Amino acid sequence: MIRFSFCFLIGCVLLAFVSCGKKQGASSLIPVENFFVKPEKSNFKLSPDGSRIAYLGIDDHCKNIFILDLNDRRKSKQLTYQSDMNVQYFFWASDSMLVFSNAHSSTDSLRMYAIGVDNEVQKQIIPTKKAKLRWLAPQKLMDDYLLVSLNDRDSSVFDLYKVFVDGRAPQLVTQNPGNVSNWFASPDGKVRLAVTSDSVQESLLYRAGEQDPFKQVAVTDYQTIIEPIGFVKNSSTNIYALSNKNRDKLALVEYNCTTGDEERVIYSNEEVDLESSGYSHYLQELIYSSYTIDRGEKYFFNTTFKKQFENLSTQFKGQSIDIIDTDNAMQNWIVRIATDVNPGGIYHYDVRTNEAHLLSETNPKLGETPLAPKQAINFQSRDGLTLHGYLTYPATGGKDDLPVVVLVHDGPYRRETANYDPEVQFLANRGYLVFQLNYRGSSGYGKKFWAAGFKQWGGKIQTDIIDGVTWLIHQGIVDKNKVAIMGTGFGGYSALHAATYNSSFYKCAISMSGYTNLFTYLKEIPPYQQQYAKLFYKIIGNPVKEYDMFKAISPVFHADKVKIPVLFAQGGKDAYSSLMDANQFVQRLKNNNIPVRYLYREEEGRRFRNEENVVNYYQEVETFLKEYLK
């Protein structure tokens, strides 16, 4: 598979930490709401010239864009004044212009605007419409236009457009013949690369100029990935890419787009995949590469940047530093400083003065409260696969015969890390050991490990989880009579699967938007993701050809087997979980006198976002576990 997620350093919503209040004892119960405070400021992004920082803040109960002027703080200001909807996201199109979208929700109509930072003149650049948009990287102004792909003409395909920042109607550049899944522009704004896909087989196409026809240069299957990072400096033919072609792990390579060959392997790690980060589109240069074994690591290519990173690190010893954004000259950085026991802070780092200034403190309610560190572990599954995970011991102390909450990650093509996690800290503070596992099929461990999870949603993935708990029991860490399982999305499905098929192993189960019916799950694929249907059939299974398997591993058809208490939370706008199936599953448990608590919030999606709903959910989790696990 050719993944086309060109990375650029962007800001994101992150947690921050400050010291305040009295230090509490290790066993003190922290109020539920203190763990899940939403930041008032987020999405910090540097202007290309490094003179200003834009971020999202709250005004009149809505998210708006604010500007922090680094040269003259008196010129800092609020830029947008949305009073009835939130700014969803934004980016710097140039040193003096921002592009942003606003909406009532993530499923609302597309609205896109450009606004001058100095003159504050705002223009709508895409008419309001029901469509999905994908920006082409790098996101920057090409003369007077930006490059995007839109599924306006046909909801299942994305055509290539020029979007003009002066408000003129978007101009169609290339109509998608039906199988192009991604386009990519080189630094001069010419679209030289494209990917065609039926999700199982993909092709990389290249052309020297926009008047030339695309030529196929590589064909890959769904397990082989070529993920372009960016163009090699002064080259219109060679790119840096992550590739696992003829290898198990994603390595950083230089790739020739005219021949379809890897010219050299630049860097690789034998244990894990490399991650898409550390390339400067402005300099067209590799700065560093990132990877995660137990904790995040960086390998530097730019020696000057490495020294600057070390200078910053000496100010925050023992803490992880994530680079969120830099200006073009890399003299100003936006970074997150955090640990597994510290929610972290967002800082502006001035390379020239070697000074880091806190931009946002997000969670002062935690103060100096001691939290529980994550411990990396590994063990062997019953079929000999090495599995990795994390343990977080309860704040109440103790290392033996503990009640455990198995917290299953969503995906399944994601992974757990050692990063701070408010959900984990909440559970540990309530006296539970938290077990997080990167089961087979999780990301980051190579394609063999990923493929080991194919068509195993109700099979070996679930036995991996059981093997992990069994290992903890044999180590004397876990009380075999006090095992709960909990998760969201796929994690929620795993919790429902456990309640259905392994009621004798688990004491209770908690599901947030867990899939009850896998037939319905695949039916609900939206039009713009229909191209991935064949891939889903390879990874999950084909509901027509493998009907018996789908029925066997869908909890809704086997609710009579559930013998343990279940807490089930469901959002009414969750696109992948059927409300009808959820209701049916819950009703069957009630009919069988199985203790079940059902939380339905019509306005929520897969994860609850409203702060009141989030707090209420975790209060229910606390009460539920206290009653059925301790």
JSON list of N, CA and C in Angstrom, two decimals, residues 65-101:
[
{"chain": "A", "resi": 65, "resn": "ILE", "atom": "N", "xyz": [-9.67, 32.14, 16.61]},
{"chain": "A", "resi": 65, "resn": "ILE", "atom": "CA", "xyz": [-8.23, 32.26, 16.38]},
{"chain": "A", "resi": 65, "resn": "ILE", "atom": "C", "xyz": [-7.70, 33.51, 17.06]},
{"chain": "A", "resi": 66, "resn": "PHE", "atom": "N", "xyz": [-6.59, 33.34, 17.77]},
{"chain": "A", "resi": 66, "resn": "PHE", "atom": "CA", "xyz": [-5.90, 34.44, 18.42]},
{"chain": "A", "resi": 66, "resn": "PHE", "atom": "C", "xyz": [-4.47, 34.50, 17.87]},
{"chain": "A", "resi": 67, "resn": "ILE", "atom": "N", "xyz": [-3.88, 35.69, 17.90]},
{"chain": "A", "resi": 67, "resn": "ILE", "atom": "CA", "xyz": [-2.52, 35.90, 17.40]},
{"chain": "A", "resi": 67, "resn": "ILE", "atom": "C", "xyz": [-1.63, 36.40, 18.53]},
{"chain": "A", "resi": 68, "resn": "LEU", "atom": "N", "xyz": [-0.50, 35.73, 18.72]},
{"chain": "A", "resi": 68, "resn": "LEU", "atom": "CA", "xyz": [0.53, 36.19, 19.65]},
{"chain": "A", "resi": 68, "resn": "LEU", "atom": "C", "xyz": [1.69, 36.72, 18.83]},
{"chain": "A", "resi": 69, "resn": "ASP", "atom": "N", "xyz": [1.96, 38.03, 18.94]},
{"chain": "A", "resi": 69, "resn": "ASP", "atom": "CA", "xyz": [3.06, 38.66, 18.21]},
{"chain": "A", "resi": 69, "resn": "ASP", "atom": "C", "xyz": [4.33, 38.53, 19.04]},
{"chain": "A", "resi": 70, "resn": "LEU", "atom": "N", "xyz": [5.31, 37.80, 18.52]},
{"chain": "A", "resi": 70, "resn": "LEU", "atom": "CA", "xyz": [6.53, 37.53, 19.28]},
{"chain": "A", "resi": 70, "resn": "LEU", "atom": "C", "xyz": [7.48, 38.72, 19.31]},
{"chain": "A", "resi": 71, "resn": "ASN", "atom": "N", "xyz": [7.34, 39.64, 18.35]},
{"chain": "A", "resi": 71, "resn": "ASN", "atom": "CA", "xyz": [8.21, 40.82, 18.31]},
{"chain": "A", "resi": 71, "resn": "ASN", "atom": "C", "xyz": [7.65, 41.98, 19.12]},
{"chain": "A", "resi": 72, "resn": "ASP", "atom": "N", "xyz": [6.33, 42.08, 19.16]},
{"chain": "A", "resi": 72, "resn": "ASP", "atom": "CA", "xyz": [5.69, 43.16, 19.89]},
{"chain": "A", "resi": 72, "resn": "ASP", "atom": "C", "xyz": [4.39, 42.63, 20.51]},
{"chain": "A", "resi": 73, "resn": "ARG", "atom": "N", "xyz": [4.43, 42.24, 21.77]},
{"chain": "A", "resi": 73, "resn": "ARG", "atom": "CA", "xyz": [3.27, 41.63, 22.42]},
{"chain": "A", "resi": 73, "resn": "ARG", "atom": "C", "xyz": [2.05, 42.54, 22.40]},
{"chain": "A", "resi": 74, "resn": "ARG", "atom": "N", "xyz": [2.26, 43.85, 22.28]},
{"chain": "A", "resi": 74, "resn": "ARG", "atom": "CA", "xyz": [1.13, 44.78, 22.23]},
{"chain": "A", "resi": 74, "resn": "ARG", "atom": "C", "xyz": [0.28, 44.59, 20.99]},
{"chain": "A", "resi": 75, "resn": "LYS", "atom": "N", "xyz": [0.85, 43.97, 19.96]},
{"chain": "A", "resi": 75, "resn": "LYS", "atom": "CA", "xyz": [0.13, 43.74, 18.72]},
{"chain": "A", "resi": 75, "resn": "LYS", "atom": "C", "xyz": [-0.62, 42.40, 18.73]},
{"chain": "A", "resi": 76, "resn": "SER", "atom": "N", "xyz": [-0.49, 41.66, 19.82]},
{"chain": "A", "resi": 76, "resn": "SER", "atom": "CA", "xyz": [-1.23, 40.40, 19.93]},
{"chain": "A", "resi": 76, "resn": "SER", "atom": "C", "xyz": [-2.73, 40.71, 20.00]},
{"chain": "A", "resi": 77, "resn": "LYS", "atom": "N", "xyz": [-3.55, 39.81, 19.43]},
{"chain": "A", "resi": 77, "resn": "LYS", "atom": "CA", "xyz": [-4.98, 40.13, 19.33]},
{"chain": "A", "resi": 77, "resn": "LYS", "atom": "C", "xyz": [-5.81, 38.90, 19.03]},
{"chain": "A", "resi": 78, "resn": "GLN", "atom": "N", "xyz": [-7.11, 39.09, 19.16]},
{"chain": "A", "resi": 78, "resn": "GLN", "atom": "CA", "xyz": [-8.06, 38.10, 18.68]},
{"chain": "A", "resi": 78, "resn": "GLN", "atom": "C", "xyz": [-8.32, 38.39, 17.21]},
{"chain": "A", "resi": 79, "resn": "LEU", "atom": "N", "xyz": [-8.30, 37.32, 16.38]},
{"chain": "A", "resi": 79, "resn": "LEU", "atom": "CA", "xyz": [-8.44, 37.52, 14.94]},
{"chain": "A", "resi": 79, "resn": "LEU", "atom": "C", "xyz": [-9.84, 37.20, 14.42]},
{"chain": "A", "resi": 80, "resn": "THR", "atom": "N", "xyz": [-10.47, 36.16, 14.92]},
{"chain": "A", "resi": 80, "resn": "THR", "atom": "CA", "xyz": [-11.82, 35.81, 14.47]},
{"chain": "A", "resi": 80, "resn": "THR", "atom": "C", "xyz": [-12.81, 35.98, 15.63]},
{"chain": "A", "resi": 81, "resn": "TYR", "atom": "N", "xyz": [-14.07, 36.17, 15.26]},
{"chain": "A", "resi": 81, "resn": "TYR", "atom": "CA", "xyz": [-15.11, 36.41, 16.27]},
{"chain": "A", "resi": 81, "resn": "TYR", "atom": "C", "xyz": [-16.33, 35.54, 15.95]},
{"chain": "A", "resi": 82, "resn": "GLN", "atom": "N", "xyz": [-16.12, 34.23, 15.94]},
{"chain": "A", "resi": 82, "resn": "GLN", "atom": "CA", "xyz": [-17.21, 33.29, 15.72]},
{"chain": "A", "resi": 82, "resn": "GLN", "atom": "C", "xyz": [-18.04, 33.22, 17.00]},
{"chain": "A", "resi": 83, "resn": "SER", "atom": "N", "xyz": [-19.34, 33.44, 16.88]},
{"chain": "A", "resi": 83, "resn": "SER", "atom": "CA", "xyz": [-20.18, 33.46, 18.06]},
{"chain": "A", "resi": 83, "resn": "SER", "atom": "C", "xyz": [-21.20, 32.33, 18.10]},
{"chain": "A", "resi": 84, "resn": "ASP", "atom": "N", "xyz": [-21.34, 31.60, 16.98]},
{"chain": "A", "resi": 84, "resn": "ASP", "atom": "CA", "xyz": [-22.33, 30.53, 16.96]},
{"chain": "A", "resi": 84, "resn": "ASP", "atom": "C", "xyz": [-21.76, 29.20, 16.48]},
{"chain": "A", "resi": 85, "resn": "MET", "atom": "N", "xyz": [-20.47, 29.16, 16.17]},
{"chain": "A", "resi": 85, "resn": "MET", "atom": "CA", "xyz": [-19.83, 27.91, 15.76]},
{"chain": "A", "resi": 85, "resn": "MET", "atom": "C", "xyz": [-18.33, 28.00, 16.03]},
{"chain": "A", "resi": 86, "resn": "ASN", "atom": "N", "xyz": [-17.68, 26.85, 16.09]},
{"chain": "A", "resi": 86, "resn": "ASN", "atom": "CA", "xyz": [-16.25, 26.79, 16.40]},
{"chain": "A", "resi": 86, "resn": "ASN", "atom": "C", "xyz": [-15.39, 26.85, 15.15]},
{"chain": "A", "resi": 87, "resn": "VAL", "atom": "N", "xyz": [-14.20, 27.45, 15.28]},
{"chain": "A", "resi": 87, "resn": "VAL", "atom": "CA", "xyz": [-13.17, 27.26, 14.27]},
{"chain": "A", "resi": 87, "resn": "VAL", "atom": "C", "xyz": [-12.68, 25.82, 14.44]},
{"chain": "A", "resi": 88, "resn": "GLN", "atom": "N", "xyz": [-12.79, 25.03, 13.39]},
{"chain": "A", "resi": 88, "resn": "GLN", "atom": "CA", "xyz": [-12.43, 23.61, 13.47]},
{"chain": "A", "resi": 88, "resn": "GLN", "atom": "C", "xyz": [-10.92, 23.42, 13.34]},
{"chain": "A", "resi": 89, "resn": "TYR", "atom": "N", "xyz": [-10.33, 24.07, 12.35]},
{"chain": "A", "resi": 89, "resn": "TYR", "atom": "CA", "xyz": [-8.88, 24.01, 12.19]},
{"chain": "A", "resi": 89, "resn": "TYR", "atom": "C", "xyz": [-8.43, 25.19, 11.35]},
{"chain": "A", "resi": 90, "resn": "PHE", "atom": "N", "xyz": [-7.11, 25.41, 11.32]},
{"chain": "A", "resi": 90, "resn": "PHE", "atom": "CA", "xyz": [-6.57, 26.52, 10.54]},
{"chain": "A", "resi": 90, "resn": "PHE", "atom": "C", "xyz": [-5.11, 26.22, 10.23]},
{"chain": "A", "resi": 91, "resn": "PHE", "atom": "N", "xyz": [-4.55, 26.99, 9.30]},
{"chain": "A", "resi": 91, "resn": "PHE", "atom": "CA", "xyz": [-3.11, 26.92, 9.04]},
{"chain": "A", "resi": 91, "resn": "PHE", "atom": "C", "xyz": [-2.66, 28.23, 8.41]},
{"chain": "A", "resi": 92, "resn": "TRP", "atom": "N", "xyz": [-1.35, 28.47, 8.50]},
{"chain": "A", "resi": 92, "resn": "TRP", "atom": "CA", "xyz": [-0.75, 29.65, 7.88]},
{"chain": "A", "resi": 92, "resn": "TRP", "atom": "C", "xyz": [-0.56, 29.39, 6.39]},
{"chain": "A", "resi": 93, "resn": "ALA", "atom": "N", "xyz": [-1.24, 30.15, 5.54]},
{"chain": "A", "resi": 93, "resn": "ALA", "atom": "CA", "xyz": [-1.02, 30.06, 4.10]},
{"chain": "A", "resi": 93, "resn": "ALA", "atom": "C", "xyz": [0.20, 30.87, 3.68]},
{"chain": "A", "resi": 94, "resn": "SER", "atom": "N", "xyz": [0.48, 31.93, 4.45]},
{"chain": "A", "resi": 94, "resn": "SER", "atom": "CA", "xyz": [1.65, 32.78, 4.23]},
{"chain": "A", "resi": 94, "resn": "SER", "atom": "C", "xyz": [1.95, 33.49, 5.55]},
{"chain": "A", "resi": 95, "resn": "ASP", "atom": "N", "xyz": [2.93, 34.38, 5.53]},
{"chain": "A", "resi": 95, "resn": "ASP", "atom": "CA", "xyz": [3.26, 35.11, 6.77]},
{"chain": "A", "resi": 95, "resn": "ASP", "atom": "C", "xyz": [2.15, 36.02, 7.23]},
{"chain": "A", "resi": 96, "resn": "SER", "atom": "N", "xyz": [1.26, 36.40, 6.32]},
{"chain": "A", "resi": 96, "resn": "SER", "atom": "CA", "xyz": [0.22, 37.38, 6.67]},
{"chain": "A", "resi": 96, "resn": "SER", "atom": "C", "xyz": [-1.20, 36.87, 6.44]},
{"chain": "A", "resi": 97, "resn": "MET", "atom": "N", "xyz": [-1.35, 35.58, 6.16]},
{"chain": "A", "resi": 97, "resn": "MET", "atom": "CA", "xyz": [-2.69, 35.05, 5.87]},
{"chain": "A", "resi": 97, "resn": "MET", "atom": "C", "xyz": [-2.89, 33.69, 6.52]},
{"chain": "A", "resi": 98, "resn": "LEU", "atom": "N", "xyz": [-4.08, 33.52, 7.09]},
{"chain": "A", "resi": 98, "resn": "LEU", "atom": "CA", "xyz": [-4.51, 32.23, 7.64]},
{"chain": "A", "resi": 98, "resn": "LEU", "atom": "C", "xyz": [-5.71, 31.72, 6.87]},
{"chain": "A", "resi": 99, "resn": "VAL", "atom": "N", "xyz": [-5.81, 30.42, 6.75]},
{"chain": "A", "resi": 99, "resn": "VAL", "atom": "CA", "xyz": [-6.98, 29.76, 6.18]},
{"chain": "A", "resi": 99, "resn": "VAL", "atom": "C", "xyz": [-7.61, 28.94, 7.28]},
{"chain": "A", "resi": 100, "resn": "PHE", "atom": "N", "xyz": [-8.94, 29.01, 7.42]},
{"chain": "A", "resi": 100, "resn": "PHE", "atom": "CA", "xyz": [-9.60, 28.26, 8.49]},
{"chain": "A", "resi": 100, "resn": "PHE", "atom": "C", "xyz": [-10.98, 27.78, 8.05]},
{"chain": "A", "resi": 101, "resn": "SER", "atom": "N", "xyz": [-11.46, 26.80, 8.77]},
{"chain": "A", "resi": 101, "resn": "SER", "atom": "CA", "xyz": [-12.83, 26.31, 8.56]},
{"chain": "A", "resi": 101, "resn": "SER", "atom": "C", "xyz": [-13.58, 26.46, 9.87]}
]
